[in-house]
C-alpha positions as MATLAB code, in Angstrom:
seq = 'VRHLVRALAFVLLAASALLRNHQRDDRRGRAARLDLDGKLSVLDGALKAAPWLVEDRFTVADLNVAA';
ca = [
     -71.798   32.131  -35.312;
     -70.066   35.282  -36.574;
     -72.877   36.095  -39.032;
     -75.564   35.550  -36.408;
     -73.721   37.760  -33.903;
     -73.323   40.462  -36.568;
     -76.948   40.250  -37.490;
     -78.121   40.482  -33.867;
     -75.801   43.369  -33.236;
     -77.180   45.216  -36.241;
     -80.833   44.630  -35.080;
     -79.812   45.890  -31.617;
     -78.083   48.972  -32.992;
     -80.883   49.781  -35.465;
     -83.578   49.250  -32.840;
     -81.903   51.439  -30.267;
     -79.623   54.020  -31.922;
     -79.647   54.312  -35.665;
     -83.348   54.919  -36.163;
     -85.233   58.075  -35.297;
     -87.265   57.903  -32.095;
     -90.589   57.216  -33.790;
     -89.032   54.411  -35.791;
     -87.375   52.615  -32.979;
     -88.684   49.279  -31.710;
     -87.622   48.905  -28.082;
     -89.175   45.457  -27.810;
     -87.243   44.198  -30.774;
     -84.023   45.825  -29.506;
     -84.383   44.200  -26.023;
     -85.027   40.810  -27.632;
     -81.979   41.142  -29.852;
     -79.837   42.171  -26.839;
     -80.963   39.173  -24.873;
     -80.281   36.826  -27.823;
     -76.869   38.435  -28.480;
     -75.996   38.199  -24.783;
     -76.915   34.451  -24.764;
     -74.773   33.728  -27.824;
     -71.828   35.664  -26.554;
     -72.025   33.920  -23.106;
     -71.718   30.586  -24.877;
     -68.662   31.790  -26.679;
     -67.223   33.292  -23.487;
     -67.732   30.060  -21.624;
     -65.963   28.083  -24.428;
     -62.947   30.456  -24.254;
     -62.817   30.328  -20.459;
     -62.429   26.543  -20.667;
     -59.598   26.642  -23.273;
     -57.662   29.396  -25.107;
     -58.919   28.124  -28.526;
     -62.342   27.068  -29.788;
     -61.280   23.772  -31.360;
     -58.822   21.367  -29.773;
     -55.611   22.783  -28.206;
     -54.465   24.944  -31.089;
     -55.370   28.008  -33.156;
     -57.678   27.087  -36.038;
     -59.806   28.717  -38.746;
     -62.669   28.732  -36.143;
     -60.858   31.168  -33.899;
     -59.992   33.371  -36.938;
     -63.603   33.331  -38.118;
     -65.065   34.317  -34.780;
     -62.444   37.126  -34.463;
     -63.242   38.562  -37.851;
];
């Protein structure tokens, strides 16, 4: 999950801020933003139901997502 979120965030950043105006791809940036929002909403929903991602304790999964 972490790698996917980072990749989508980079596409969003590149498509909307890092590139010069003539190089930007607004369509790709919007698509990345929607995809990123979807992934983060799943993560947010999981953390609303419980303080940890796996079982009832802190695990490597929580550490990996936080990194």
